[in-house]
Tab-separated table of C-alpha atoms in Angstrom:
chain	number	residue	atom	x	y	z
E	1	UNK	CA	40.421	111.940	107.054
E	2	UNK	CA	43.918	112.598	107.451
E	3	UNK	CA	44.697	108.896	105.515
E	4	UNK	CA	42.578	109.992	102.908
E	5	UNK	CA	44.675	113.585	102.427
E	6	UNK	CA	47.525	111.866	103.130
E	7	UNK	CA	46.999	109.495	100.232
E	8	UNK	CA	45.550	112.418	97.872
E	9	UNK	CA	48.559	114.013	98.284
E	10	UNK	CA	51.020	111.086	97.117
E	11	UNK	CA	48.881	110.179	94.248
E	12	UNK	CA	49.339	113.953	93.550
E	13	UNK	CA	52.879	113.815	93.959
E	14	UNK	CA	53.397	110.777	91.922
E	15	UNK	CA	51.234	111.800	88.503
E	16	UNK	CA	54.119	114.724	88.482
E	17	UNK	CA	56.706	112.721	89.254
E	18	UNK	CA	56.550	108.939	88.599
E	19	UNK	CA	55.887	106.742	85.441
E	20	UNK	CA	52.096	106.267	84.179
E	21	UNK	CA	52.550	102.463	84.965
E	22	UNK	CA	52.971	103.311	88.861
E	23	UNK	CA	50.813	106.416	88.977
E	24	UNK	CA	47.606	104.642	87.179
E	25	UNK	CA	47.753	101.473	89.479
E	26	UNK	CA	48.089	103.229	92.555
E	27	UNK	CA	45.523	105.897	91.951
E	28	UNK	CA	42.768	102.910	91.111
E	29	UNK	CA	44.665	100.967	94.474
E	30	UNK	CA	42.977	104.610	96.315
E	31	UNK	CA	39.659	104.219	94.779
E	32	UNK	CA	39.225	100.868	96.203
E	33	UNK	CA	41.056	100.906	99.780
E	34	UNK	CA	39.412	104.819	100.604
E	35	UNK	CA	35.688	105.032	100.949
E	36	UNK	CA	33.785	107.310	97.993
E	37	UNK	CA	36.986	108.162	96.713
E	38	UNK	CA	35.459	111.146	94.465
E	39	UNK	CA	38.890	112.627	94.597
E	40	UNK	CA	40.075	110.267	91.725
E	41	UNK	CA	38.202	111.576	89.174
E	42	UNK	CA	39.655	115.007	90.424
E	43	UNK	CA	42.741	113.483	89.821
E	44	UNK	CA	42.273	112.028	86.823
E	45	UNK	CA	41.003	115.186	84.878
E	46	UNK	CA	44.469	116.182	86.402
E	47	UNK	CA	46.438	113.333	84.400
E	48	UNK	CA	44.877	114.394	81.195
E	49	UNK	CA	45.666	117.981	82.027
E	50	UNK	CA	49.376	117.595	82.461
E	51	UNK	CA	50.028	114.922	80.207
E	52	UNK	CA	47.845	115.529	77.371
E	53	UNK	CA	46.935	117.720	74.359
E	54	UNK	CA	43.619	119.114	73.211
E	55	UNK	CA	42.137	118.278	76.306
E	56	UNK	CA	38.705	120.574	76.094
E	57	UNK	CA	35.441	119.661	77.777
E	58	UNK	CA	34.299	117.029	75.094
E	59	UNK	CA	37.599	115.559	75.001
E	60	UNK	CA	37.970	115.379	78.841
E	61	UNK	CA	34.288	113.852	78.700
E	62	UNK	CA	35.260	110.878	76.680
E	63	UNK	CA	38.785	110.123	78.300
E	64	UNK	CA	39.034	106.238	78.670
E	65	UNK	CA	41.091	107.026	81.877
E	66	UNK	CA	38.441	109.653	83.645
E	67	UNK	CA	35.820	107.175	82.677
E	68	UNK	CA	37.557	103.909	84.114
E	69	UNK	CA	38.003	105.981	86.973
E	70	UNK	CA	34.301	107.145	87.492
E	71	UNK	CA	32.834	103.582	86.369
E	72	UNK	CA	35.406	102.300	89.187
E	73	UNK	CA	34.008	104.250	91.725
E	74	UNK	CA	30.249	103.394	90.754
E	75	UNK	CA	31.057	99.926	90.786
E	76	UNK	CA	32.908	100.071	94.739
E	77	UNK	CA	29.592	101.870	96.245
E	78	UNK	CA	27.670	98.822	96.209
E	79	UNK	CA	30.505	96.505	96.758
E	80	UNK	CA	31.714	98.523	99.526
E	81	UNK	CA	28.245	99.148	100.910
E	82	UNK	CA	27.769	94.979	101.091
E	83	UNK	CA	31.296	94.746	102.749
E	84	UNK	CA	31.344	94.042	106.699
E	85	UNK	CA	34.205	95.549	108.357
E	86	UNK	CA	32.915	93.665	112.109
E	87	UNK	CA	32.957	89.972	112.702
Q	1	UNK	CA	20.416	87.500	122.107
Q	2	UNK	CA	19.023	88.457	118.380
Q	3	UNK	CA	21.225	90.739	116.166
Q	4	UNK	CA	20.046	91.948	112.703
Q	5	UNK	CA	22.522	93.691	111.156
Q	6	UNK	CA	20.285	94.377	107.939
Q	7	UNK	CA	21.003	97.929	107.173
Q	8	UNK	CA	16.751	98.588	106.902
Q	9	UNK	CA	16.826	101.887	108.194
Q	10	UNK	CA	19.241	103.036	105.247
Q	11	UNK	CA	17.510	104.644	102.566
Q	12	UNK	CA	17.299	103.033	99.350
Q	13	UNK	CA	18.445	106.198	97.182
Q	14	UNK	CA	21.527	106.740	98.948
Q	15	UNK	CA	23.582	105.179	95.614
Q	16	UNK	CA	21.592	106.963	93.485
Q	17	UNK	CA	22.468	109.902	95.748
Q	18	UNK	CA	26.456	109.458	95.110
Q	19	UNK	CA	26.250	108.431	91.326
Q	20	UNK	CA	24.393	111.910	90.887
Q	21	UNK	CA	27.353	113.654	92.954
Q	22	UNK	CA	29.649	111.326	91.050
Q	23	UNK	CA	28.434	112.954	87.410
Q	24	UNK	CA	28.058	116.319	88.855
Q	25	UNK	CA	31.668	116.452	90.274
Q	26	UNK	CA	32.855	114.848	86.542
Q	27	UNK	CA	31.077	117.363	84.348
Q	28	UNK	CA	32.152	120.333	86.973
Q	29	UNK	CA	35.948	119.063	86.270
Q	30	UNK	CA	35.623	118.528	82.959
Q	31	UNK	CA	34.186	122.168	82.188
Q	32	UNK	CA	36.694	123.878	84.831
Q	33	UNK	CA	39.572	122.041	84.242
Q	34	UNK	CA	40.572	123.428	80.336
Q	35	UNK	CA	40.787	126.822	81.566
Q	36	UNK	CA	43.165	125.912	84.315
Q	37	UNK	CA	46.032	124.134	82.137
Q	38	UNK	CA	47.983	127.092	82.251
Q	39	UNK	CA	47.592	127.587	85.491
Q	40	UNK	CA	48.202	123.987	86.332
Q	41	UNK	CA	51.659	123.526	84.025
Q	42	UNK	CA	52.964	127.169	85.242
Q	43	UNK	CA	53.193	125.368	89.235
Q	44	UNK	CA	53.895	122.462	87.805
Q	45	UNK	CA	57.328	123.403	85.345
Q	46	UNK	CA	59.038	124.657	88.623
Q	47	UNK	CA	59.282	120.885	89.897
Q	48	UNK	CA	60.042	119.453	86.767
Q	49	UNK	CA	62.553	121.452	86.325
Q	50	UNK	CA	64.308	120.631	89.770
Q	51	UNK	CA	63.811	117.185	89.572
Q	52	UNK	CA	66.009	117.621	85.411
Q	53	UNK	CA	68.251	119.508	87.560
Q	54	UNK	CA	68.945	116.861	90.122
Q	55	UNK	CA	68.753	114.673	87.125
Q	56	UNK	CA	71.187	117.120	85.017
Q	57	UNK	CA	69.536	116.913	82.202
Q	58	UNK	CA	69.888	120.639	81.160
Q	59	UNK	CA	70.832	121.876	77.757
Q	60	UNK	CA	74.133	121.656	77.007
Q	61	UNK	CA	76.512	125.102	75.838
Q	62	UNK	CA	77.589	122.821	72.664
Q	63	UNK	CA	74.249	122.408	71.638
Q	64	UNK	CA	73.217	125.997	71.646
Q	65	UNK	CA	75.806	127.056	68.606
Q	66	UNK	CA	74.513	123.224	66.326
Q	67	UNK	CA	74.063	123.665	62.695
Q	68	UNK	CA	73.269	120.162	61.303
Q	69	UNK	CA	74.489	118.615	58.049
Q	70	UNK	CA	71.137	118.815	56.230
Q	71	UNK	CA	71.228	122.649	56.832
Q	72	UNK	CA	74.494	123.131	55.309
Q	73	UNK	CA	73.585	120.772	51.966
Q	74	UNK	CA	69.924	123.089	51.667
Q	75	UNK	CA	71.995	125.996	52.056
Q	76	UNK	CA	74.215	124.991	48.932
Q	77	UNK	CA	71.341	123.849	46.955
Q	78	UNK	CA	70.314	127.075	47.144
Q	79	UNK	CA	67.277	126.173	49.874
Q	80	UNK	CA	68.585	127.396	52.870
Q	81	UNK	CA	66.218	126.588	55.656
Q	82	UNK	CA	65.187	128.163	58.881
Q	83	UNK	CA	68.274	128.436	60.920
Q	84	UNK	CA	66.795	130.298	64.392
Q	85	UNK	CA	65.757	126.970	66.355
Q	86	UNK	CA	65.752	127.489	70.108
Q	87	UNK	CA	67.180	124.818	72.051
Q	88	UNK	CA	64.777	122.940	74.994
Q	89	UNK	CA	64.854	120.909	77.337
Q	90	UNK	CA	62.530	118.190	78.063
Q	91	UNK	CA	61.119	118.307	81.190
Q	92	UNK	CA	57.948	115.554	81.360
Q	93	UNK	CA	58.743	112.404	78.909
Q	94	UNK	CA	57.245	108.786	78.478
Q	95	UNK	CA	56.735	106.567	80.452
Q	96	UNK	CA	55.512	109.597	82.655
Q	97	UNK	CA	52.905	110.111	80.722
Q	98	UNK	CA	50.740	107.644	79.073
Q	99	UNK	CA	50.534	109.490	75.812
Q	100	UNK	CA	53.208	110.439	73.861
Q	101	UNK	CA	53.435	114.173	74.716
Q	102	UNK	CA	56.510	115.907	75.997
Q	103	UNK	CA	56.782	119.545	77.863
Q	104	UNK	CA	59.439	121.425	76.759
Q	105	UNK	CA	60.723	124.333	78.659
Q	106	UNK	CA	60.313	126.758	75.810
Q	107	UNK	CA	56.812	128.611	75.638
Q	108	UNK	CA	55.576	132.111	73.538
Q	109	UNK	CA	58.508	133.867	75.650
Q	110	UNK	CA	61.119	132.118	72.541
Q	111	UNK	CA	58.614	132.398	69.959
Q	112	UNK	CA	57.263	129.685	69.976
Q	113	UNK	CA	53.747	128.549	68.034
Q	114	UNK	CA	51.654	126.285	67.350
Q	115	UNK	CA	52.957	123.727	64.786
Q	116	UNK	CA	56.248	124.269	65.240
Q	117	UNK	CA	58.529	121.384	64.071
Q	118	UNK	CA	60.108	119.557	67.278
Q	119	UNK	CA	63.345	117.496	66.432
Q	120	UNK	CA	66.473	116.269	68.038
Q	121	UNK	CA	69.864	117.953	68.141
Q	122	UNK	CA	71.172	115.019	65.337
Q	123	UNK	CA	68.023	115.718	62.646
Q	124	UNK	CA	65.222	113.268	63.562
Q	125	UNK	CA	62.015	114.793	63.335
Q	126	UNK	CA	60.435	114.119	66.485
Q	127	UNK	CA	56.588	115.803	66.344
Q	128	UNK	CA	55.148	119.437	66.452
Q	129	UNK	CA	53.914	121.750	69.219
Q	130	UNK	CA	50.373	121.389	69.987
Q	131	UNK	CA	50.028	123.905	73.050
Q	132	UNK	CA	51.280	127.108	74.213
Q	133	UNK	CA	52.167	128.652	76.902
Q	134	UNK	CA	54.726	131.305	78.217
Q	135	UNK	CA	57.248	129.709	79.925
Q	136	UNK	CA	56.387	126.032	78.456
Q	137	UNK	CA	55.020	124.299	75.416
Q	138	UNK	CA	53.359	120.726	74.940
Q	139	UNK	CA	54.617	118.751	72.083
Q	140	UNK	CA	52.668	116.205	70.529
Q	141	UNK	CA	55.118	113.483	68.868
Q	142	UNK	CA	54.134	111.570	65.614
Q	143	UNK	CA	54.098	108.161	66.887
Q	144	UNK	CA	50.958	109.311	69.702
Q	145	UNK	CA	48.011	106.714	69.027
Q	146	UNK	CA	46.345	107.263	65.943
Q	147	UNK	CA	48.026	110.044	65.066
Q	148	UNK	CA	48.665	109.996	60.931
Q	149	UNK	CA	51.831	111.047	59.346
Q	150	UNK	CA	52.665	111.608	55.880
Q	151	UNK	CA	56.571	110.031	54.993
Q	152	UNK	CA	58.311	108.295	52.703
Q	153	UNK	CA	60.162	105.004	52.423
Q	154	UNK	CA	63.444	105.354	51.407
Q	155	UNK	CA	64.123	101.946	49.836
Q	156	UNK	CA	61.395	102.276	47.160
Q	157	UNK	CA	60.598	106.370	47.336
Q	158	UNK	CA	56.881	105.182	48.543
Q	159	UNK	CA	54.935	107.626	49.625
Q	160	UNK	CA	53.652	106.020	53.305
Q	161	UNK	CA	50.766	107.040	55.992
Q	162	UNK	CA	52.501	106.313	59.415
Q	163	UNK	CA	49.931	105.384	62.343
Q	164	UNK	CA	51.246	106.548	65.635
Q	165	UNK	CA	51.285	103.065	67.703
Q	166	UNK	CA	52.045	105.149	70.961
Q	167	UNK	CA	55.498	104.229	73.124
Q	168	UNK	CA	57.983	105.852	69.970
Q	169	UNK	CA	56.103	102.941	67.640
Q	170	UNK	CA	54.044	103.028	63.942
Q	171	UNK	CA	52.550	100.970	61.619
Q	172	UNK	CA	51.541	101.501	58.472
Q	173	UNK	CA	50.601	98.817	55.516
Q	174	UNK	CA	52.283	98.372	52.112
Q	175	UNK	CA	50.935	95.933	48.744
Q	176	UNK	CA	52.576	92.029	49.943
Q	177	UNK	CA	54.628	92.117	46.614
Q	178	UNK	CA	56.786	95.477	48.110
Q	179	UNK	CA	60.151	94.304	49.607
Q	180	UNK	CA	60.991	96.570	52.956
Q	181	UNK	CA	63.116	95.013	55.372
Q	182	UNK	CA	64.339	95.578	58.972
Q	183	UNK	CA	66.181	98.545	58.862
Q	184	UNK	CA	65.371	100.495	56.390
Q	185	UNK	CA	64.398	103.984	57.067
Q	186	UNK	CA	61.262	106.672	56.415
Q	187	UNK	CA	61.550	109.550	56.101
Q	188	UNK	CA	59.247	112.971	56.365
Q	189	UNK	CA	57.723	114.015	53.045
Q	190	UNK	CA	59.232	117.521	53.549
Q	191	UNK	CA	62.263	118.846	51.547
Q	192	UNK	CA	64.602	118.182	54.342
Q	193	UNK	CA	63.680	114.118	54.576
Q	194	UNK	CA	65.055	114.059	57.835
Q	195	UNK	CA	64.740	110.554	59.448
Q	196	UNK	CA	61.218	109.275	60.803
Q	197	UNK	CA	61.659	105.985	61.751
Q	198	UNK	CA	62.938	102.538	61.329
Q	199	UNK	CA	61.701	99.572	60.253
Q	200	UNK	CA	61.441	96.811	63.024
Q	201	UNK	CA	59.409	94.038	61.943
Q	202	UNK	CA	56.630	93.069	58.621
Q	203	UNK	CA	54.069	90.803	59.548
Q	204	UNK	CA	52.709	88.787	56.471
Q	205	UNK	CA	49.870	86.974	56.515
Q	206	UNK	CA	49.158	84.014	53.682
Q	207	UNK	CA	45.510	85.545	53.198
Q	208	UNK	CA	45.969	89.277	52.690
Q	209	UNK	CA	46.850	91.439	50.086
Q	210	UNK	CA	48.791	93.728	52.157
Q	211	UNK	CA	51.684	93.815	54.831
Q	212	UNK	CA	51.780	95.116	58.035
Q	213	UNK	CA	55.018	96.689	59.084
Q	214	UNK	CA	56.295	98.557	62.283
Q	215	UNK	CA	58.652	101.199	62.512
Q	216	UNK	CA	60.106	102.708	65.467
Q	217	UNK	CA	61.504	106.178	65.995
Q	218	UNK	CA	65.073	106.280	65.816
Q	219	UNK	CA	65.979	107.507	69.130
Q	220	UNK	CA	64.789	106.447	72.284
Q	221	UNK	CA	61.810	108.614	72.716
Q	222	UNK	CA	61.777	107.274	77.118
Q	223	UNK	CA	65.425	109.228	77.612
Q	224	UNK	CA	64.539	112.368	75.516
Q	225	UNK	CA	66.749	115.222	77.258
Q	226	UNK	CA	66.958	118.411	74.778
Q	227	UNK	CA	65.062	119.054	71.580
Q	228	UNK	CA	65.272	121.906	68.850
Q	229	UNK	CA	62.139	123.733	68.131
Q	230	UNK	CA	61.707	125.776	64.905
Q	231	UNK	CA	59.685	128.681	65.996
């Protein structure tokens, strides 16, 4: 739990800080490495928020980045449900 | 010893479970989230604007008292033009954010509206204010993806559609038979003509009718520091 605020909290840090081409990879990187990572899409919406204009709730709905990053985490919960972490 | 690690005790909707709290959390942030960009750029401005103060990227005395040359030659054609620009400071740029927005540290506390022409210190016209608020302002620049913008080519007096190509880039196509090379310049379709953008490459293919050229804004949109606003 605290890895997973931990890691919230630098993604965080990074959108308001860092280029889009380290921010992006590392908030997908979270997705995959922390279980049902539904903070991302938090995050996400967050991105568009900050660093976008016009961003109402049809807008927001369409985003290629806050879909990629919902589609993302659909596509881990089987993959991480078939995943064995004991030999 | 026989071990079955077959998960058959799980329960076969527990996917369908998280997908549903997967859309409900997206549509709950998506609906909640609009009303909070105030909110969200008003905690946000205070570390921007210690990280351009680290940085030292804030505005200049000399730029505060600029009148450009284009001002002076309106003013003796007899068009004098809006002299009260406030001078900003940029505080979020590309590459930090994908699109090709800026924040400016100038909000409805200098006046500042919607539409209001953004441009650099030497005369390029850089975009226009698309949001608001009191202590900050998003500017939307003219080369964001798919934006449109009406200019002209200098060489030939063409009036041009620019297509925002994101990263400071455009394109925009002109009849095969129209000469435009690297270098030459477009400018806004306004009575100022202030420089657009540049011509960096025309693509030419044997089969079409039309050519394909990119322009890219003058300045380097990635190490934007200070911008005038026109209120």
């Amino acid at each position: 739990m605290t890895r997973r605020l931990i890691g919230f909290v630098l993604i965080l840090v990074s959108i308001l800080i860092l280029p889009y081409w380290i921010y992006i990879p590392v908030l997908f990187v979270g997705i995959v490495l922390f279980p049902f990572f539904w903070e991302g899409i938090v995050l996400t919406f967050f991105i568009n928020i900050i660093h976008n204009v016009g961003t109402n709730f049809s807008v927001s709905l369409v985003s290629p980045l806050t879909l990629a990053a919902l589609v993302a985490l659909i596509v881990m919960l089987p993959i991480r449900g078939s995943l064995r972490s004991y030999v | 010893m026989t071990v079955n690690y077959l998960p058959k005790n799980r329960s076969k909707y527990v996917y369908v479970k998280r997908i549903f709290f997967l859309a409900v959390i997206f549509i709950f942030v998506a609906a909640v989230f609009p009303f909070l960009d105030t909110t969200i750029i008003a905690v946000a401005s205070p570390i921007w604007r210690t990280i351009n103060k680290i940085l030292g990227s804030e505005v200049p005395p000399s730029l505060m008292s600029n009148q450009t040359q284009e001002n002076i030659l309106l003013e003796l054609a007899g068009r004098k033009q809006k002299t009260n620009v406030v001078v900003a400071s940029v505080l979020t740029r590309p590459p930090q954010t994908p699109y090709d927005v800026i924040i400016i540290d100038a909000g409805l506390n200098e006046s500042i509206v919607i539409g209001s022409e953004v441009s650099l210190p030497e005369g390029p016209i850089l975009g226009t204010v698309s949001e608001v608020f009191p202590k900050s302002a998003k500017v939307k620049l003219f080369s964001a993806s798919g934006d449109e913008t009406n200019a002209i080519l200098e060489r030939h007096n063409v009036p041009v559609t620019l297509i925002g190509a994101g990263g400071g880039n455009f394109r925009f196509e002109l009849p095969r038979d129209m000469i435009v090379e690297t270098g030459d310049r477009i400018l806004s379709s306004d009575i100022a003509a202030r420089h657009l953008a540049t011509v960096g490459d025309v693509s030419v293919r044997p089969t079409d009718s039309f050519k394909e050229v990119l322009a890219k804004s003058p300045i380097n949109i990635f190490a934007l520091r200070f911008v005038f606003v026109a209120p």
